[in-house]
Amino acid sequence: MKIPQIKYLRKPKASDYMYLFFANITGLTVFVIEFFKQLFIPPYEINEVKKHMDELGVKTFPIVSVTGFIIGLVLAMQSQPVLQKFGATDFLPATVSLSVIRELGPVITALIFAGRVSSGIGAELGSMRVTEQIDAMEVSAINPFKYLVVTRVIATTMILPILTIYVIFLALIGGYIAVIITENMSFQYYQNAVIGAVEFGDLIPGVGKTFVFGFIVGIVGAYKGFTTDGGTEGVGRASTTSVVIASLLILVFDLVLVKLSLMLWPTLG
Amino acid sequence: MADTRVVEIKNLSKRFDELVVLDNISIDVKEAENLVVFGRSGTGKSVLLKCIIGLLRPDKGEIKINDKNVINIPLKELNEIRKNIGFLFQSGALYDSMNVRENLEFQLIKNTDFTKEEIEHKVHDALKKVSLEQAINKMPSELSGGMRKRIALARSIIAEPKLMLYDEPTTGLDPITSKEISELILNLQKSLNMTSIVVTHDLICANIIADRAIFLKEGHIAYQGNIDDLTSSEDKFLRNFFSEKIIKE
Ligand SMILES: Nc1ncnc2c1ncn2[C@@H]1O[C@H](COP(=O)(O)OP(=O)(O)OP(=O)(O)O)[C@@H](O)[C@H]1O
Ligand SMILES: [Mg+2]
């Protein structure tokens, strides 16, 4: 595995930024390729993956719960006056559920997840790098990439879709609460309206793309952490830059995947 | 028996950008020999050990371990060789997300087929050697600096490697513990026929363990021989290094 060296420069010039940009892209690409190469080689470290999924779940549960509920609440509150203007408040459940399922739920969950998890992985692996713990694994003939990187990336990829479904669920509840404040709508009606508006086909691109987002969060954090350079200061940098890069990539890939899913399922548009 | 060469280093050079750290170094270490490496801070002693274990790639030269070249070989082959080498990091490098027991058993679980009981036994045994059995369930952050060093030592010898590379095994330890650790290194040599390269500044330790010593200076091996020759040398640099006072002209 050959990763371009990224050395920290105190006073970078414009050309250095260009270099860093491309070095990061190549480095990440190398990392992704290495991930898929090692994914299928035993040992599979199932226990490590489980452990990381557990930790990630516990770590992000509170914040995504609050987020999910508030997204639904705010979205319904914002849409309600607009729809009322057109006398279309009956469409409130459909509006809320479609926006939450297709776009807001997956993307906001992913961004929050990136903030919480990419930085965590970056800092954790970064400090292992600078304190020679990764080297220690290497000299004990243990493959640190497999043990540290692959397990974490699998865990983030698997857990984000689950969190997203949970967030969508909470957002729909939040939406209902906003609705009953102003409208006289029974839960039964709301539920039926949501189910009527949402097709199963909406869930696939919406939740499907979160596998990609989860992968991005894991691989970016692991890449920045694994290649940390420059002591404790470097650990801080690894942690913050992984959030920046992961968030940017999530948005870029959202664009790409939405375009793609509209091409594949034109009826959704 | 005493003439098989375990480590063979030929014309090794390593630089970091402009900084030449090792310049054309050749060292042979025989089986069951303890070689002590001296040198002032920053002369490349740790770099030398890291080149041997394959953490750093030398720019030039050859390194052979048990007659097998270790540079530019596939990771799989390198790992097979590494399983027979123990490495004590200068910083200890304990896994700080694992407690002491997990630190010690980690490589045994990953690399060997020992049963749970056998591993348990080995862990206790290794901890006993560094007199830290009571720390078995502690996390690294709960240990003192010297304790961390000793746990790291226990971790590096637990698989009973044929070759040990120690990077300052006694730095930061009190004189008594330091002597105990030196005795331990000597015992391992005797009982397991272990070959060792020991980087140290600690003369007491060196006196106990060294069969032979080399002195690195400016990227070269400036002096070598047995330890008494080095310490009693008339050379001004060596006298300054080993005596208690700074000697001026
Ligand atoms: N990864 C690295 N990148 C750049 N320079 C390095 C690297 N590792 C070591 N060096 C440089 O190589 C030189 C030798 O370092 P090394 O750690 O081997 O010293 P040492 O002899 O072990 O010193 P000490 O007794 O203080 O541990 C130092 O000048 C150091 O700055
Ligand atoms: Mg050193």
Coordinates of C-alpha atoms and ligand atoms in Angstrom, one line a residue:
Chain A
M1 CA 0.0 0.0 0.0
K2 CA 1.6 3.2 -1.1
I3 CA -0.1 6.4 0.1
P4 CA 1.2 9.8 -0.9
Q5 CA 3.0 11.5 2.0
I6 CA 1.1 14.5 3.4
K7 CA 3.4 16.6 5.4
Y8 CA 2.0 19.5 7.4
L9 CA 3.4 22.8 6.3
R10 CA 3.3 25.8 8.6
K11 CA 2.9 28.4 5.8
P12 CA 1.3 26.6 2.8
K13 CA 1.2 28.4 -0.5
A14 CA -1.6 28.1 -3.1
S15 CA 0.3 25.4 -4.9
D16 CA 0.6 23.4 -1.7
Y17 CA -3.1 23.5 -1.3
M18 CA -3.5 22.1 -4.8
Y19 CA -1.0 19.4 -3.9
L20 CA -2.8 18.6 -0.6
F21 CA -6.1 18.4 -2.5
F22 CA -4.8 15.9 -5.0
A23 CA -2.8 14.0 -2.4
N24 CA -5.9 13.6 -0.3
I25 CA -7.9 12.3 -3.3
T26 CA -5.2 9.8 -4.4
G27 CA -4.7 8.8 -0.8
L28 CA -8.3 8.2 -0.2
T29 CA -8.6 6.2 -3.5
V30 CA -5.7 4.0 -2.5
F31 CA -7.3 3.5 0.8
V32 CA -10.6 2.5 -0.7
I33 CA -8.9 0.0 -3.0
E34 CA -7.0 -1.4 -0.1
F35 CA -10.2 -1.7 1.8
F36 CA -11.9 -3.8 -0.8
K37 CA -8.8 -5.9 -1.3
Q38 CA -8.7 -6.8 2.4
L39 CA -12.4 -7.0 3.0
F40 CA -12.6 -10.6 1.8
I41 CA -9.3 -11.9 3.3
P42 CA -9.7 -13.7 6.6
P43 CA -9.6 -13.2 9.6
Y44 CA -12.9 -11.3 9.4
E45 CA -12.8 -9.9 12.9
I46 CA -16.5 -10.1 13.4
N47 CA -16.3 -9.4 17.1
E48 CA -14.4 -6.2 16.4
V49 CA -17.1 -5.1 13.9
K50 CA -19.8 -5.9 16.4
K51 CA -18.0 -4.0 19.1
H52 CA -17.6 -0.9 16.9
M53 CA -21.3 -1.0 15.9
D54 CA -22.3 -1.2 19.5
E55 CA -20.1 1.8 20.4
L56 CA -21.3 3.8 17.4
G57 CA -24.9 3.1 18.1
V58 CA -24.6 4.2 21.7
K59 CA -22.5 7.2 20.9
T60 CA -24.8 8.6 18.3
F61 CA -28.2 7.5 19.6
P62 CA -29.0 10.6 21.7
I63 CA -28.0 13.2 19.1
V64 CA -29.7 11.6 16.2
S65 CA -32.8 11.1 18.2
V66 CA -33.1 14.8 19.0
T67 CA -32.2 15.7 15.4
G68 CA -34.8 13.3 13.9
F69 CA -37.6 14.6 16.1
I70 CA -36.8 18.2 15.4
I71 CA -36.4 17.8 11.6
G72 CA -40.0 16.5 11.4
L73 CA -41.3 19.1 13.8
V74 CA -39.7 22.1 12.1
L75 CA -40.5 20.8 8.6
A76 CA -44.2 20.5 9.4
M77 CA -44.3 23.8 11.1
Q78 CA -42.6 25.5 8.1
S79 CA -44.8 23.8 5.5
Q80 CA -48.1 24.3 7.2
P81 CA -48.6 28.1 6.5
V82 CA -47.5 27.6 2.9
L83 CA -49.9 24.8 2.3
Q84 CA -52.7 26.6 4.1
K85 CA -52.4 29.5 1.6
F86 CA -53.4 27.0 -1.1
G87 CA -55.9 25.3 1.2
A88 CA -53.8 22.1 0.9
T89 CA -53.1 21.3 4.5
D90 CA -54.3 17.8 3.8
F91 CA -51.0 17.3 1.9
L92 CA -49.0 18.1 5.0
P93 CA -48.3 14.4 5.9
A94 CA -47.2 13.7 2.3
T95 CA -44.9 16.7 2.2
V96 CA -43.2 15.9 5.5
S97 CA -42.8 12.2 4.8
L98 CA -41.5 12.6 1.3
S99 CA -38.9 15.3 2.2
V100 CA -37.8 13.4 5.2
I101 CA -37.5 10.0 3.6
R102 CA -35.9 11.1 0.3
E103 CA -33.6 13.8 1.4
L104 CA -33.5 15.4 4.8
G105 CA -33.5 12.2 6.9
P106 CA -30.5 10.6 5.1
V107 CA -28.4 13.7 4.5
I108 CA -28.8 15.3 7.9
T109 CA -28.3 12.0 9.7
A110 CA -25.2 11.4 7.7
L111 CA -23.8 14.9 8.3
I112 CA -24.4 14.6 12.1
F113 CA -22.9 11.1 12.0
A114 CA -19.9 12.5 10.2
G115 CA -19.4 15.2 12.8
R116 CA -19.6 12.7 15.6
V117 CA -17.9 9.7 14.1
S118 CA -15.4 10.7 11.5
S119 CA -13.7 13.0 14.0
G120 CA -13.7 10.2 16.6
I121 CA -12.2 7.7 14.3
G122 CA -9.7 10.2 13.0
A123 CA -8.6 11.1 16.5
E124 CA -8.5 7.6 17.7
L125 CA -6.4 6.1 14.9
G126 CA -4.4 9.3 14.8
S127 CA -3.3 9.0 18.4
M128 CA -2.6 5.3 17.8
R129 CA -0.4 6.3 14.9
V130 CA 1.6 9.0 16.7
T131 CA 2.1 6.9 19.9
E132 CA 3.4 4.0 17.7
Q133 CA 0.6 1.7 18.6
I134 CA -0.1 1.0 14.9
D135 CA 3.6 0.2 14.4
A136 CA 3.4 -2.1 17.4
M137 CA 0.7 -4.0 15.8
E138 CA 2.7 -4.2 12.6
V139 CA 5.8 -5.6 14.3
S140 CA 3.6 -8.2 16.0
A141 CA 2.7 -9.5 12.6
I142 CA -0.9 -8.2 13.0
N143 CA -2.4 -6.4 10.1
P144 CA -3.4 -3.0 11.5
F145 CA -5.3 -2.0 8.3
K146 CA -7.5 -5.1 8.7
Y147 CA -7.9 -4.8 12.4
L148 CA -8.4 -1.1 12.8
V149 CA -9.6 0.3 9.4
V150 CA -11.7 -2.5 7.8
T151 CA -13.6 -3.2 11.0
R152 CA -14.5 0.4 11.6
V153 CA -15.5 1.1 8.0
I154 CA -17.8 -2.0 8.0
A155 CA -19.3 -0.8 11.2
T156 CA -20.1 2.7 10.0
T157 CA -21.5 1.4 6.7
M158 CA -23.9 -0.9 8.5
I159 CA -25.0 1.3 11.3
L160 CA -25.8 4.5 9.4
P161 CA -28.8 3.1 7.4
I162 CA -30.2 1.7 10.7
L163 CA -29.8 5.1 12.3
T164 CA -31.4 6.8 9.3
I165 CA -34.5 4.6 9.4
Y166 CA -34.8 5.4 13.1
V167 CA -34.4 9.2 12.3
I168 CA -37.1 9.0 9.6
F169 CA -39.4 7.3 12.0
L170 CA -38.9 10.0 14.7
A171 CA -39.2 12.8 12.2
L172 CA -42.6 11.5 11.1
I173 CA -43.6 11.5 14.8
G174 CA -42.3 15.0 15.2
G175 CA -44.2 16.0 12.1
Y176 CA -47.4 14.7 13.5
I177 CA -46.9 16.6 16.7
A178 CA -46.5 19.8 14.7
V179 CA -49.6 19.0 12.8
I180 CA -51.9 18.5 15.7
I181 CA -50.9 21.8 17.2
T182 CA -52.6 23.6 14.4
E183 CA -54.7 21.1 12.6
N184 CA -57.4 18.8 13.7
M185 CA -56.0 15.6 12.4
S186 CA -56.2 12.2 13.9
F187 CA -53.1 10.0 14.2
Q188 CA -55.0 7.4 12.1
Y189 CA -55.5 9.9 9.3
Y190 CA -51.9 11.1 9.5
Q191 CA -50.6 7.5 9.4
N192 CA -52.8 6.6 6.4
A193 CA -51.8 9.8 4.6
V194 CA -48.1 9.0 5.1
I195 CA -48.4 5.5 4.0
G196 CA -50.5 6.6 1.0
A197 CA -47.9 9.1 0.0
V198 CA -44.8 7.0 0.4
E199 CA -44.1 4.1 -1.9
F200 CA -41.7 1.5 -1.0
G201 CA -39.6 2.7 -4.0
D202 CA -39.0 5.9 -2.1
L203 CA -37.2 4.1 0.7
I204 CA -34.7 2.4 -1.6
P205 CA -32.8 5.4 -2.9
G206 CA -33.3 7.3 0.3
V207 CA -32.0 4.7 2.7
G208 CA -29.8 3.1 0.0
K209 CA -27.5 6.1 -0.3
T210 CA -26.8 6.1 3.4
F211 CA -24.7 2.9 2.9
V212 CA -22.5 5.1 0.8
F213 CA -22.5 7.9 3.3
G214 CA -21.7 5.5 6.1
F215 CA -18.8 4.2 4.1
I216 CA -17.6 7.7 3.4
V217 CA -17.6 8.6 7.1
G218 CA -15.7 5.5 8.1
I219 CA -13.1 5.5 5.3
V220 CA -12.4 9.3 5.6
G221 CA -11.9 9.2 9.3
A222 CA -9.8 6.1 9.1
Y223 CA -7.7 7.5 6.3
K224 CA -6.9 10.8 8.1
G225 CA -6.2 9.0 11.3
F226 CA -4.1 6.2 9.8
T227 CA -1.9 8.7 7.9
T228 CA -1.6 11.2 10.7
D229 CA 1.7 12.9 10.9
G230 CA 3.1 15.5 13.3
G231 CA 2.4 14.5 16.9
T232 CA -0.6 15.6 18.9
E233 CA -1.1 18.6 16.8
G234 CA -1.5 16.2 13.9
V235 CA -4.1 14.2 15.8
G236 CA -6.2 17.4 16.1
R237 CA -5.8 18.1 12.4
A238 CA -6.7 14.6 11.5
S239 CA -9.9 14.8 13.5
T240 CA -11.1 18.1 12.1
T241 CA -10.1 17.6 8.5
S242 CA -11.9 14.2 8.5
V243 CA -15.2 15.9 9.4
V244 CA -14.7 18.5 6.7
I245 CA -13.8 16.0 4.0
A246 CA -16.5 13.5 5.0
S247 CA -19.2 16.2 5.0
L248 CA -18.2 17.5 1.6
L249 CA -18.1 14.1 0.1
I250 CA -21.5 13.3 1.6
L251 CA -23.0 16.3 -0.2
V252 CA -21.2 15.6 -3.5
F253 CA -22.2 12.0 -3.4
D254 CA -25.8 12.9 -2.5
L255 CA -25.9 15.0 -5.7
V256 CA -24.5 12.2 -7.8
L257 CA -26.8 9.5 -6.2
V258 CA -29.9 11.6 -6.5
K259 CA -29.2 12.2 -10.1
L260 CA -28.5 8.5 -10.6
S261 CA -31.7 7.4 -8.8
L262 CA -33.8 9.8 -10.9
M263 CA -32.3 8.2 -14.0
L264 CA -33.0 4.7 -12.7
W265 CA -36.5 5.4 -11.4
P266 CA -37.8 8.3 -13.4
T267 CA -41.2 7.9 -11.8
L268 CA -39.9 9.3 -8.6
G269 CA -39.4 12.7 -9.9
Chain B
M1 CA 26.8 -23.1 17.6
A2 CA 27.9 -19.6 18.6
D3 CA 28.9 -18.8 15.0
T4 CA 25.5 -18.7 13.2
R5 CA 24.7 -15.1 12.4
V6 CA 21.2 -14.2 13.3
V7 CA 21.3 -10.6 12.1
E8 CA 23.5 -9.5 9.2
I9 CA 23.5 -5.8 8.2
K10 CA 25.5 -4.7 5.2
N11 CA 26.2 -1.2 4.1
L12 CA 22.9 0.1 5.5
S13 CA 22.1 3.8 4.8
K14 CA 19.0 5.7 5.8
R15 CA 18.2 9.4 5.4
F16 CA 15.2 11.6 6.0
D17 CA 15.2 14.2 3.3
E18 CA 18.5 16.1 3.8
L19 CA 19.3 14.4 7.1
V20 CA 21.6 11.5 6.8
V21 CA 20.9 9.3 9.9
L22 CA 22.7 6.0 9.1
D23 CA 25.6 6.0 6.7
N24 CA 26.9 2.8 5.4
I25 CA 26.6 0.7 8.5
S26 CA 27.5 -3.0 8.8
I27 CA 26.8 -5.1 11.8
D28 CA 26.7 -8.8 12.4
V29 CA 25.0 -10.3 15.5
K30 CA 25.6 -13.9 16.3
E31 CA 23.2 -16.4 17.8
A32 CA 22.7 -15.9 21.6
E33 CA 24.7 -12.8 21.6
N34 CA 23.7 -9.5 23.4
L35 CA 24.8 -6.6 21.3
V36 CA 24.6 -3.2 23.0
V37 CA 24.2 -0.1 20.9
F38 CA 25.3 3.2 22.3
G39 CA 25.1 6.6 20.8
R40 CA 24.1 10.1 21.7
S41 CA 20.5 11.2 21.5
G42 CA 19.3 11.6 17.9
T43 CA 22.1 9.5 16.3
G44 CA 19.7 7.0 14.8
K45 CA 19.6 4.1 17.2
S46 CA 15.9 3.8 17.1
V47 CA 16.0 4.2 13.3
L48 CA 18.4 1.3 13.1
L49 CA 16.1 -1.0 15.1
K50 CA 13.1 0.1 13.0
C51 CA 15.0 -0.7 9.8
I52 CA 15.7 -4.2 11.1
I53 CA 12.1 -4.9 11.9
G54 CA 10.9 -3.4 8.6
L55 CA 9.0 -0.4 10.0
L56 CA 11.4 1.9 8.1
R57 CA 12.7 1.1 4.6
P58 CA 16.4 1.7 4.3
D59 CA 17.7 3.7 1.3
K60 CA 20.6 1.4 0.6
G61 CA 22.0 -1.8 2.0
E62 CA 21.1 -5.3 3.0
I63 CA 19.5 -6.7 6.1
K64 CA 19.3 -10.4 6.6
I65 CA 17.7 -12.2 9.5
N66 CA 18.6 -15.9 9.8
D67 CA 20.0 -15.7 6.3
K68 CA 16.8 -14.3 4.9
N69 CA 16.7 -11.0 3.3
V70 CA 14.0 -8.8 4.9
I71 CA 14.0 -5.7 2.6
N72 CA 11.4 -5.5 -0.2
I73 CA 9.8 -8.8 0.5
P74 CA 6.1 -9.4 0.5
L75 CA 4.3 -8.5 3.7
K76 CA 3.3 -12.1 4.3
E77 CA 6.9 -13.3 4.3
L78 CA 8.0 -10.4 6.4
N79 CA 5.2 -11.2 9.0
E80 CA 6.4 -14.8 9.2
I81 CA 9.9 -13.5 10.2
R82 CA 8.4 -10.9 12.5
K83 CA 6.6 -13.6 14.5
N84 CA 10.0 -14.7 15.7
I85 CA 11.2 -11.2 16.6
G86 CA 10.3 -9.2 19.7
F87 CA 10.4 -5.4 19.6
L88 CA 10.3 -3.1 22.6
F89 CA 9.4 0.4 21.6
Q90 CA 11.2 3.3 23.3
S91 CA 7.8 4.8 24.0
G92 CA 6.3 1.4 25.1
A93 CA 3.5 1.8 22.6
L94 CA 0.9 0.0 24.7
Y95 CA -2.5 -0.3 23.1
D96 CA -4.4 2.2 25.3
S97 CA -7.8 0.9 24.5
M98 CA -6.9 -2.5 26.0
N99 CA -6.0 -3.4 29.6
V100 CA -2.7 -5.0 30.5
R101 CA -4.0 -8.6 30.0
E102 CA -5.4 -7.8 26.6
N103 CA -2.2 -6.0 25.6
L104 CA -0.2 -9.1 26.4
E105 CA -2.5 -11.8 24.9
F106 CA -3.4 -9.9 21.7
Q107 CA -0.6 -11.2 19.5
L108 CA -0.9 -14.7 21.0
I109 CA -4.6 -14.8 20.2
K110 CA -4.0 -13.5 16.6
N111 CA -0.9 -15.5 15.7
T112 CA -0.9 -18.8 17.6
D113 CA -3.1 -21.7 18.4
F114 CA -2.6 -21.8 22.1
T115 CA -5.6 -22.6 24.2
K116 CA -7.2 -20.1 26.6
E117 CA -5.5 -21.7 29.5
E118 CA -2.1 -21.7 27.9
I119 CA -2.4 -18.0 27.0
E120 CA -3.5 -17.2 30.5
H121 CA -0.5 -19.0 31.8
K122 CA 1.8 -17.2 29.5
V123 CA 0.4 -13.8 30.5
H124 CA 0.9 -14.5 34.2
D125 CA 4.4 -15.8 33.5
A126 CA 5.4 -12.7 31.5
L127 CA 4.0 -10.4 34.1
K128 CA 5.8 -12.3 36.9
K129 CA 9.0 -11.8 35.0
V130 CA 8.6 -8.0 35.2
S131 CA 7.1 -8.2 38.8
L132 CA 3.8 -6.7 37.8
E133 CA 1.3 -9.4 38.3
Q134 CA -1.0 -7.2 40.3
A135 CA -1.5 -4.8 37.3
I136 CA -3.1 -7.4 35.1
N137 CA -6.5 -5.7 34.9
K138 CA -5.3 -2.1 34.8
M139 CA -5.5 0.1 31.8
P140 CA -2.3 1.6 30.5
S141 CA -3.4 5.1 31.5
E142 CA -3.5 3.9 35.1
L143 CA 0.1 2.9 35.1
S144 CA 3.2 4.9 36.0
G145 CA 5.8 5.5 33.3
G146 CA 8.1 2.8 34.6
M147 CA 5.3 0.3 34.9
R148 CA 4.3 1.0 31.3
K149 CA 7.8 0.3 30.2
R150 CA 7.8 -3.0 32.1
I151 CA 4.4 -4.1 30.7
A152 CA 5.7 -3.2 27.2
L153 CA 8.7 -5.4 27.9
A154 CA 6.5 -8.2 29.1
R155 CA 4.4 -7.9 25.9
S156 CA 7.4 -8.0 23.7
I157 CA 8.9 -11.2 25.2
I158 CA 5.6 -13.1 25.7
A159 CA 5.9 -15.0 22.5
E160 CA 9.4 -16.0 23.4
P161 CA 11.0 -14.7 20.2
K162 CA 14.4 -15.9 19.0
L163 CA 15.5 -12.3 18.4
M164 CA 14.7 -9.4 20.6
L165 CA 15.2 -5.7 19.8
Y166 CA 15.1 -3.6 22.9
D167 CA 14.9 0.2 22.5
E168 CA 16.1 1.6 25.9
P169 CA 14.6 -1.1 28.1
T170 CA 15.7 0.5 31.4
T171 CA 15.2 4.2 30.8
G172 CA 13.0 5.8 33.4
L173 CA 13.3 2.9 35.8
D174 CA 14.8 3.1 39.3
P175 CA 18.2 1.5 39.8
I176 CA 16.9 -1.6 41.4
T177 CA 14.2 -2.3 38.8
S178 CA 16.7 -1.4 36.2
K179 CA 19.1 -4.1 37.4
E180 CA 16.3 -6.6 37.6
I181 CA 15.3 -5.9 34.0
S182 CA 18.9 -6.3 33.0
E183 CA 19.1 -9.6 34.8
L184 CA 15.9 -10.6 33.0
I185 CA 17.4 -9.9 29.6
L186 CA 20.4 -11.9 30.6
N187 CA 18.2 -14.8 31.8
L188 CA 16.3 -14.8 28.5
Q189 CA 19.5 -15.0 26.6
K190 CA 20.6 -18.0 28.7
S191 CA 17.3 -19.9 29.0
L192 CA 15.9 -19.3 25.5
N193 CA 19.1 -18.9 23.6
M194 CA 17.8 -15.5 22.7
T195 CA 19.7 -13.1 20.5
S196 CA 19.3 -9.4 21.5
I197 CA 20.2 -6.0 20.2
V198 CA 19.8 -3.5 23.1
V199 CA 19.9 0.2 22.6
T200 CA 20.7 1.8 25.9
H201 CA 22.4 4.7 27.7
D202 CA 22.4 2.8 30.9
L203 CA 25.9 1.7 31.8
I204 CA 24.8 -0.5 34.6
C205 CA 22.5 -2.4 32.3
A206 CA 25.1 -2.5 29.6
N207 CA 27.7 -3.9 32.0
I208 CA 25.3 -6.7 33.0
I209 CA 24.1 -7.8 29.6
A210 CA 26.6 -6.8 26.9
D211 CA 28.7 -9.4 25.1
R212 CA 29.7 -6.7 22.7
A213 CA 29.0 -3.1 22.2
I214 CA 29.0 -0.7 19.3
F215 CA 28.9 3.1 19.4
L216 CA 27.0 5.1 16.8
K217 CA 28.2 8.6 16.0
E218 CA 27.3 10.7 13.0
G219 CA 25.8 7.8 11.1
H220 CA 28.8 5.6 11.5
I221 CA 29.9 2.9 13.9
A222 CA 32.6 5.0 15.6
Y223 CA 33.8 2.3 18.1
Q224 CA 33.1 -1.3 18.7
G225 CA 34.4 -3.9 21.0
N226 CA 33.7 -5.3 24.4
I227 CA 32.3 -3.0 27.0
D228 CA 35.3 -2.6 29.2
D229 CA 37.4 -1.5 26.2
L230 CA 34.9 1.2 25.4
T231 CA 34.5 2.5 28.9
S232 CA 38.2 2.5 29.7
S233 CA 39.2 3.9 26.4
E234 CA 41.5 6.9 26.3
D235 CA 39.4 8.5 23.5
K236 CA 38.2 11.9 24.6
F237 CA 34.7 11.4 23.2
L238 CA 34.2 8.1 24.8
R239 CA 35.6 9.3 28.1
N240 CA 33.1 12.2 28.0
F241 CA 30.3 9.8 27.2
F242 CA 31.0 7.3 30.0
S243 CA 32.6 9.3 32.8
E244 CA 30.7 11.3 35.3
K245 CA 32.3 14.6 34.5
I246 CA 32.6 16.6 31.3
I247 CA 36.2 16.4 30.5
K248 CA 37.7 19.6 28.9
E249 CA 40.9 19.9 27.2
Ligands
LIG1 N1 10.0 9.4 10.9 C1 11.0 10.3 10.9 N2 11.0 11.3 10.0 C2 12.0 12.2 9.9 N3 13.0 12.2 10.7 C3 13.2 11.2 11.6 C4 12.2 10.2 11.7 N4 12.5 9.3 12.7 C5 13.7 9.8 13.2 N5 14.1 10.9 12.5 C6 15.4 11.6 12.7 O1 16.4 10.7 12.7 C7 17.3 11.0 13.7 C8 17.6 9.8 14.6 O2 16.4 9.5 15.3 P1 16.4 8.3 16.4 O3 15.0 8.3 16.9 O4 16.9 7.1 15.8 O5 17.4 8.8 17.5 P2 17.9 7.9 18.7 O6 19.3 7.6 18.5 O7 17.0 6.8 19.0 O8 17.8 9.0 19.9 P3 17.3 8.8 21.4 O9 18.4 8.3 22.2 O10 17.0 10.2 21.8 O11 16.1 7.9 21.3 C9 16.8 12.2 14.5 O12 17.6 13.3 14.1 C10 15.4 12.3 14.1 O13 15.1 13.7 13.9
MG2 MG 15.6 6.3 20.3

